[in-house]
mmCIF file of C-alpha atoms in Angstrom:
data_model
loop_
_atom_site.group_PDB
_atom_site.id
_atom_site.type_symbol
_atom_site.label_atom_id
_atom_site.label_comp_id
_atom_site.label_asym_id
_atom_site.label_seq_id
_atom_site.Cartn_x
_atom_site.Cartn_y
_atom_site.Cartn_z
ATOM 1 C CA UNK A 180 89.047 -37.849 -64.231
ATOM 2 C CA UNK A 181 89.684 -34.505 -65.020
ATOM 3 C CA UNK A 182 92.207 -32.865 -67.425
ATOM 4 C CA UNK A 183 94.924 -30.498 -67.462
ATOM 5 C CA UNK A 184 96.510 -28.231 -70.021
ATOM 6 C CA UNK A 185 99.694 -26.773 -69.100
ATOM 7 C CA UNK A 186 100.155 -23.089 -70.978
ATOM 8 C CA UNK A 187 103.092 -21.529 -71.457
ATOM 9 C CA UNK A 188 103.559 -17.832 -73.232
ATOM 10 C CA UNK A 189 106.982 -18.106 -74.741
ATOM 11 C CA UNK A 190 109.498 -15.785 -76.830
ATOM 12 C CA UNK A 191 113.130 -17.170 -77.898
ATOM 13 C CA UNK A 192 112.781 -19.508 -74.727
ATOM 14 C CA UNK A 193 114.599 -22.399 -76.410
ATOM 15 C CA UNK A 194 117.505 -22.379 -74.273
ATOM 16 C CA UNK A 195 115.206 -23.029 -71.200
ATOM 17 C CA UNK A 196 111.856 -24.464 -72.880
ATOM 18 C CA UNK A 197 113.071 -28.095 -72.712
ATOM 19 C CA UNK A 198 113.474 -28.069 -68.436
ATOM 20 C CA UNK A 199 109.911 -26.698 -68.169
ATOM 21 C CA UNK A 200 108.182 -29.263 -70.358
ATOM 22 C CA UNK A 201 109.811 -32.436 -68.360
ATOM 23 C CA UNK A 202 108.410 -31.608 -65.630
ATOM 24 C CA UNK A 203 105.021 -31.111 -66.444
ATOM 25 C CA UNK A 204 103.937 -35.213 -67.078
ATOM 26 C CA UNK A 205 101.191 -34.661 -64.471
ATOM 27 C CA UNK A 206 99.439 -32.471 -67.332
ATOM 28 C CA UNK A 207 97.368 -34.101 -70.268
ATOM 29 C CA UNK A 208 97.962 -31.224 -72.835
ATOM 30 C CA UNK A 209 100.516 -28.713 -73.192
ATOM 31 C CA UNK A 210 100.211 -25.677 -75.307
ATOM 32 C CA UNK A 211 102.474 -22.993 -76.054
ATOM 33 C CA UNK A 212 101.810 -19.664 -77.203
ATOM 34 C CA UNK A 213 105.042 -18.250 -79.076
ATOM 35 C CA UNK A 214 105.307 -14.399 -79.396
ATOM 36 C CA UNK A 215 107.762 -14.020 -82.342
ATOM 37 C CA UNK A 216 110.359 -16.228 -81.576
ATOM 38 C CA UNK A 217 113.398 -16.523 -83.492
ATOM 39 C CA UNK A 218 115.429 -19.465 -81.937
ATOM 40 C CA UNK A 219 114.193 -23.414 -81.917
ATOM 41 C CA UNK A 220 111.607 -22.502 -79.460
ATOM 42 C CA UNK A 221 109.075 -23.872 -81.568
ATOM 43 C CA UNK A 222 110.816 -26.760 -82.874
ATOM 44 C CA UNK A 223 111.859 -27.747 -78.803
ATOM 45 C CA UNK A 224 108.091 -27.407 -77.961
ATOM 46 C CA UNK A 225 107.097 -29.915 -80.676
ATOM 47 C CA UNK A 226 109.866 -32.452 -79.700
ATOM 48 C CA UNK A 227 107.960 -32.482 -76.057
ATOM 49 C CA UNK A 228 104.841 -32.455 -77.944
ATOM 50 C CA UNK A 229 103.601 -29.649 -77.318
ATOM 51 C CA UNK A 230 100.800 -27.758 -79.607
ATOM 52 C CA UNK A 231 102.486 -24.494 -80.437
ATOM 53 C CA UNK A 232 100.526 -21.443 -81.773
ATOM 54 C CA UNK A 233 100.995 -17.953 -82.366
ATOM 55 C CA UNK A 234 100.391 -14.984 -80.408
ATOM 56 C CA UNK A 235 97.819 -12.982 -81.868
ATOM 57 C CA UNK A 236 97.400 -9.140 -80.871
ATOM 58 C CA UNK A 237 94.981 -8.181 -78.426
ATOM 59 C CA UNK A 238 94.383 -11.200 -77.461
ATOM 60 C CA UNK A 239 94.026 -11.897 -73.657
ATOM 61 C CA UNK A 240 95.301 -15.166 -72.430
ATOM 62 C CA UNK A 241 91.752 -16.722 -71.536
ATOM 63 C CA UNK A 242 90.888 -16.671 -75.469
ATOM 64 C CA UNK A 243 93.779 -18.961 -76.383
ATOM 65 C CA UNK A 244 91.322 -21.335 -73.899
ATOM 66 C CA UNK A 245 88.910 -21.589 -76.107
ATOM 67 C CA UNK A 246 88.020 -25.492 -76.647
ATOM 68 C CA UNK A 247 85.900 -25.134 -80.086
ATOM 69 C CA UNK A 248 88.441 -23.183 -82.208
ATOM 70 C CA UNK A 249 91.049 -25.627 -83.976
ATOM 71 C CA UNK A 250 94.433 -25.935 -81.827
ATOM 72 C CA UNK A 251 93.550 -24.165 -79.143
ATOM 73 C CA UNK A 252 93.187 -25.405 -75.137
ATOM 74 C CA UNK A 253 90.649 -28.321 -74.771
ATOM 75 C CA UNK A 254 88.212 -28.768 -71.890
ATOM 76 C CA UNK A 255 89.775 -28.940 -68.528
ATOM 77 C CA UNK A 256 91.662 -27.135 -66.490
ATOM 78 C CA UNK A 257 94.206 -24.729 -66.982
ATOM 79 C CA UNK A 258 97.714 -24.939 -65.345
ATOM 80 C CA UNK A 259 99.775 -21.876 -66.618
ATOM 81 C CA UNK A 260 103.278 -21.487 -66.246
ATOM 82 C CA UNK A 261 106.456 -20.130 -67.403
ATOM 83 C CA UNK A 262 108.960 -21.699 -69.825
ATOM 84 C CA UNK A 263 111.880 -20.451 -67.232
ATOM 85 C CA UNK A 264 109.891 -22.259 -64.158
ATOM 86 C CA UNK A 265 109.544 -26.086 -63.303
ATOM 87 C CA UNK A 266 107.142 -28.394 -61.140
ATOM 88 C CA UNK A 267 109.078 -29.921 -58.327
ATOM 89 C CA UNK A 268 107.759 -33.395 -58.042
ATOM 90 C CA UNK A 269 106.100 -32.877 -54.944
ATOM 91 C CA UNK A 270 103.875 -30.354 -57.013
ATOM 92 C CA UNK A 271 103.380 -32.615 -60.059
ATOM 93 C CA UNK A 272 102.490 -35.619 -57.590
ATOM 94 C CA UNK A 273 99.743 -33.440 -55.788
ATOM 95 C CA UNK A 274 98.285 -32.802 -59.514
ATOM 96 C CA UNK A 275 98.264 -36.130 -60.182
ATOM 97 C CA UNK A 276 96.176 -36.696 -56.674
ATOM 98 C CA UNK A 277 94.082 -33.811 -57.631
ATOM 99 C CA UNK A 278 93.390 -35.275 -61.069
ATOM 100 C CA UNK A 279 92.285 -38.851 -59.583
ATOM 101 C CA UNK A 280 90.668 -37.487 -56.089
ATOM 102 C CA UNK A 281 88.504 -34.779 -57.650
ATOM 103 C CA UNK A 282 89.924 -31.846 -55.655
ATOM 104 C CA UNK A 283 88.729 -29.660 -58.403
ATOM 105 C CA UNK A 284 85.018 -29.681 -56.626
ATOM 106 C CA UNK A 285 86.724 -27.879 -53.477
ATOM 107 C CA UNK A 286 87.285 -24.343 -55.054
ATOM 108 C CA UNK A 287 87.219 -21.799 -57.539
ATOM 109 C CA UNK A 288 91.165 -21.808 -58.079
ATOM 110 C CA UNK A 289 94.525 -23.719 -56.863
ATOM 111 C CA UNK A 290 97.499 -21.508 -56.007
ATOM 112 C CA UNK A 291 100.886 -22.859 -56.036
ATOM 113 C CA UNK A 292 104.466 -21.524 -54.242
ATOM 114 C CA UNK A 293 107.292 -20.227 -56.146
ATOM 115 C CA UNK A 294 111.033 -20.548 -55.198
ATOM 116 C CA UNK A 295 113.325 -17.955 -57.017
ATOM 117 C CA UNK A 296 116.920 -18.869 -58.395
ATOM 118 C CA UNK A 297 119.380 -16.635 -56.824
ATOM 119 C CA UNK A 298 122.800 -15.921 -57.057
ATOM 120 C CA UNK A 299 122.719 -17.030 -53.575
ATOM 121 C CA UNK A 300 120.801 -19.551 -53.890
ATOM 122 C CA UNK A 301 117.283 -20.409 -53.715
ATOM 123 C CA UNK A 302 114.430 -17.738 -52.181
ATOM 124 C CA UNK A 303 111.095 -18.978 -51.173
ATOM 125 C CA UNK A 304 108.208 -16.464 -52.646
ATOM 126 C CA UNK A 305 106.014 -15.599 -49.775
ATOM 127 C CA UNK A 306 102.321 -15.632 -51.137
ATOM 128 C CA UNK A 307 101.111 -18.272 -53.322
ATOM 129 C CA UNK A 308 100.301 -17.426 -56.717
ATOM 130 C CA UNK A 309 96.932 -18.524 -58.483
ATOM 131 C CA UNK A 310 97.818 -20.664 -61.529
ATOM 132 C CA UNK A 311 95.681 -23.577 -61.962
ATOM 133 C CA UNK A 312 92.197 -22.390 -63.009
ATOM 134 C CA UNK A 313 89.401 -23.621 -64.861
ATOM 135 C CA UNK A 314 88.617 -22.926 -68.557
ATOM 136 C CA UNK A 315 86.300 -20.649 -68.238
ATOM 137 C CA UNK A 316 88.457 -18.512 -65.846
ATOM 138 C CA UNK A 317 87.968 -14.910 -66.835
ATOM 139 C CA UNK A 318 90.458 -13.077 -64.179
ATOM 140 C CA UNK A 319 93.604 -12.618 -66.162
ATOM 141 C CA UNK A 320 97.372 -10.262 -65.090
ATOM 142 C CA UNK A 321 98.608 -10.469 -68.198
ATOM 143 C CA UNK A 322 99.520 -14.184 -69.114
ATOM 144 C CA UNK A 323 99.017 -15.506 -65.514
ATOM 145 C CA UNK A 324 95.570 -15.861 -63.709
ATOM 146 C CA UNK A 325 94.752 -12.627 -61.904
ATOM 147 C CA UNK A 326 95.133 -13.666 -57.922
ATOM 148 C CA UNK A 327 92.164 -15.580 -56.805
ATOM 149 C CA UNK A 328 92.468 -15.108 -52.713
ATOM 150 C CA UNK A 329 90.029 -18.007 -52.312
ATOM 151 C CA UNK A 330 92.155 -20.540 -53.904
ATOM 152 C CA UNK A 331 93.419 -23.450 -52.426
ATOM 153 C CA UNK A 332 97.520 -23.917 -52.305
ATOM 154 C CA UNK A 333 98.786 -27.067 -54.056
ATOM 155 C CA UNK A 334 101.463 -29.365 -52.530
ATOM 156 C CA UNK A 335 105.219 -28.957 -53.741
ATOM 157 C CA UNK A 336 106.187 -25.816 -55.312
ATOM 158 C CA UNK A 337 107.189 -23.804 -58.743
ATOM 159 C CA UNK A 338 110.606 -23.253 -59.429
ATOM 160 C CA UNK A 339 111.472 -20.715 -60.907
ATOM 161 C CA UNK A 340 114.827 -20.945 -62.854
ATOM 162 C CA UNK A 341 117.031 -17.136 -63.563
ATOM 163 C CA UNK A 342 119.927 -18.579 -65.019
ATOM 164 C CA UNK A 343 119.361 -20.811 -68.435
#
């Protein structure tokens, strides 16, 4: 079976940190990349158990991947994600499929749908975003995979969370 690490790029996120992390049982790792936080962020990641490292200039998302330096990603793939967005549990039950059904041999890249918080209320995203890749993805925007239009969309959608 194959493996996922969920990523997460987080600064003074402890406030919505904790809502993220329960919903992401579907993945086998979870790391968290903390840029200068000065709140419990790091302290909430651990209590999930999360690994939690430090954001190191220059550095471009895909080298926090790397499986042979000490407390980095390990071997798998790659779901990335932000700490004010959640897996609905139609999404974390289709990773759990696509762990145990092998999915991963169908494409380069699995996309996923967002729905926005509103004041409103909730806003489906149009296009589907590329965020589970595997480790040796070199396509980066920033902390998020760069969009892959090949990818295949995921079941159940991201939401993603305004208010903490």
């Amino acid at each position: 079976m194959v493996s996922i690490t969920a990523i997460l790029h987080t600064e003074n996120d402890a406030l919505r940190l904790g809502r993220a992390l329960e919903t992401v049982y579907a993945c086998d790792d979870i790391l968290v990349i903390d840029h200068g936080s000065r709140d419990g962020t790091a302290r909430v990641a651990r209590e999930y158990g999360a690994r939690v490292v430090d954001a190191r200039t220059g550095a471009s998302p895909g080298d926090y991947l790397l499986p042979i330096r000490p407390g980095f990603a390990s071997a798998g793939w790659i779901l990335c994600l932000d700490p004010h967005e959640s897996l609905t549990e139609k999404l974390a039950a289709s990773l759990f499929e696509w762990k145990s059904e092998s999915f991963h041999a169908q494409g380069p890249a699995f996309s996923v749908f967002l729905r926005d918080e509103t004041a409103e209320g909730w806003v489906e995203v149009p296009a589907a975003q590329t965020r589970l890749v595997p480790p040796a993805w070199t396509s980066w925007k920033e902390k998020f995979p760069a969009h892959e239009p090949s990818a295949l969309p995921l079941e159940g959608e991201l939401l993603r969370f305004v208010f903490p």
